[in-house]
Amino acid sequence: MPVVSLTDVESFGRDGFVVLRGVVPEATLRTIESGVEANLSSPSEWSNDYTPEGSGGRFFDDYVSWGRIPQFADAALRGVLPRIAGELMGTDEPRFFHEHVLVKEPGTATPTPWHHDDPYYGVEGMQNVSLWVPLDPVPSSIALRCIRGSHLVPRRFIPNRFVDDSPYVAQAAGFELFPTIDELESLGESVECPAGPGDVVAFHFRTLHSAPGTGDHPLRRRIVSFRYVGEDARWVTRPWRTSPPFEPLGLGDGDVLDDARFPRVVDRKSTRLNSSHANISYAVFCLK
């Protein structure tokens, strides 16, 4: 049996996001949680703190630490997460792109501004998914917001910096400046996606999304997004420094991401994973 229902796959394709309930086992959550603590204790050179000086709380992020934090590699490359990614994208060989840690401490006023991830990345392709995995309860008041169907809107937006919401560049061919809040409302319905440990909010790289701060929330909000791409993914050079700032290292525009930094996860079993209860039977995955 698949982890993801046909209805979930259809919702993801139509809306650009879907909330999957109770699909991540406790052992995987504990593994990811251990990885987050290791990451907070030892941030990478690419880490950021988006909390303005004099503001309360803390908004920390870091990414691409799976090569040095084995807990992230274990969660990303084995078990339920790559299977979910493959089923949503319609591929038996999802390619892991990177993980992204996002921690908002209690009392953090700093929001995650509206954006879509696609232009930040040096990759093109419509087969992709971010698996937003919460380690803490995320009620509606601080939940991820997604604009329904925005991944299908034929408009690409210049990314803005999270630290001050300013655009990376003033103009770029094929892209436009990010729309105003009023303009965003015309692109589709904004949907809150409350979630908790065990759930996954899966969304497309082109889905417009945001999240409030945690100013009135008494708990931490720890999230790790595990990002995957499919067979149509190709390397691309952007007119700005990408985030993560991957170097080409021999990859050119239009190349398949055949690179050890982006491993494929190949399902070697003919049966599908059933994750409807706590007694989850794990499929065996291997790297290719």
PDB file of C-alpha atoms in Angstrom, residues 49-60 103-113 142 161-165 211-216 221:
ATOM      1  CA  ASP A  49      19.727  34.429  12.060  1.00  0.00           C
ATOM      2  CA  TYR A  50      16.879  36.573  10.739  1.00  0.00           C
ATOM      3  CA  THR A  51      15.951  38.131  14.075  1.00  0.00           C
ATOM      4  CA  PRO A  52      16.317  41.942  13.952  1.00  0.00           C
ATOM      5  CA  GLU A  53      18.532  43.500  16.602  1.00  0.00           C
ATOM      6  CA  GLY A  54      16.517  44.351  19.692  1.00  0.00           C
ATOM      7  CA  SER A  55      13.702  41.996  18.724  1.00  0.00           C
ATOM      8  CA  GLY A  56      12.605  39.096  20.894  1.00  0.00           C
ATOM      9  CA  GLY A  57      12.962  35.431  20.155  1.00  0.00           C
ATOM     10  CA  ARG A  58      15.137  33.994  17.404  1.00  0.00           C
ATOM     11  CA  PHE A  59      14.594  32.902  13.789  1.00  0.00           C
ATOM     12  CA  PHE A  60      17.418  30.524  12.845  1.00  0.00           C
ATOM     13  CA  VAL A 103      13.667  27.234  14.053  1.00  0.00           C
ATOM     14  CA  LYS A 104      11.561  29.993  15.565  1.00  0.00           C
ATOM     15  CA  GLU A 105      11.958  30.339  19.310  1.00  0.00           C
ATOM     16  CA  PRO A 106       8.982  31.508  21.433  1.00  0.00           C
ATOM     17  CA  GLY A 107       8.274  35.209  21.101  1.00  0.00           C
ATOM     18  CA  THR A 108       9.814  35.580  17.640  1.00  0.00           C
ATOM     19  CA  ALA A 109       8.017  38.417  15.872  1.00  0.00           C
ATOM     20  CA  THR A 110       9.885  37.851  12.586  1.00  0.00           C
ATOM     21  CA  PRO A 111       7.619  36.233   9.973  1.00  0.00           C
ATOM     22  CA  THR A 112       8.585  34.107   7.027  1.00  0.00           C
ATOM     23  CA  PRO A 113       7.627  36.490   4.188  1.00  0.00           C
ATOM     24  CA  ILE A 142       1.577  30.251  13.342  1.00  0.00           C
ATOM     25  CA  ARG A 161      15.975  38.649   0.933  1.00  0.00           C
ATOM     26  CA  PHE A 162      14.436  37.317   4.132  1.00  0.00           C
ATOM     27  CA  VAL A 163      16.413  39.730   6.291  1.00  0.00           C
ATOM     28  CA  ASP A 164      14.766  42.887   4.864  1.00  0.00           C
ATOM     29  CA  ASP A 165      12.390  41.683   2.105  1.00  0.00           C
ATOM     30  CA  ALA A 211       4.372  31.841   7.895  1.00  0.00           C
ATOM     31  CA  PRO A 212       3.764  34.242  10.782  1.00  0.00           C
ATOM     32  CA  GLY A 213       6.135  34.865  13.644  1.00  0.00           C
ATOM     33  CA  THR A 214       5.657  33.215  17.019  1.00  0.00           C
ATOM     34  CA  GLY A 215       5.221  36.395  19.048  1.00  0.00           C
ATOM     35  CA  ASP A 216       2.257  35.098  21.073  1.00  0.00           C
ATOM     36  CA  ARG A 221       8.548  25.964  16.219  1.00  0.00           C
TER      37      ARG A 221
END
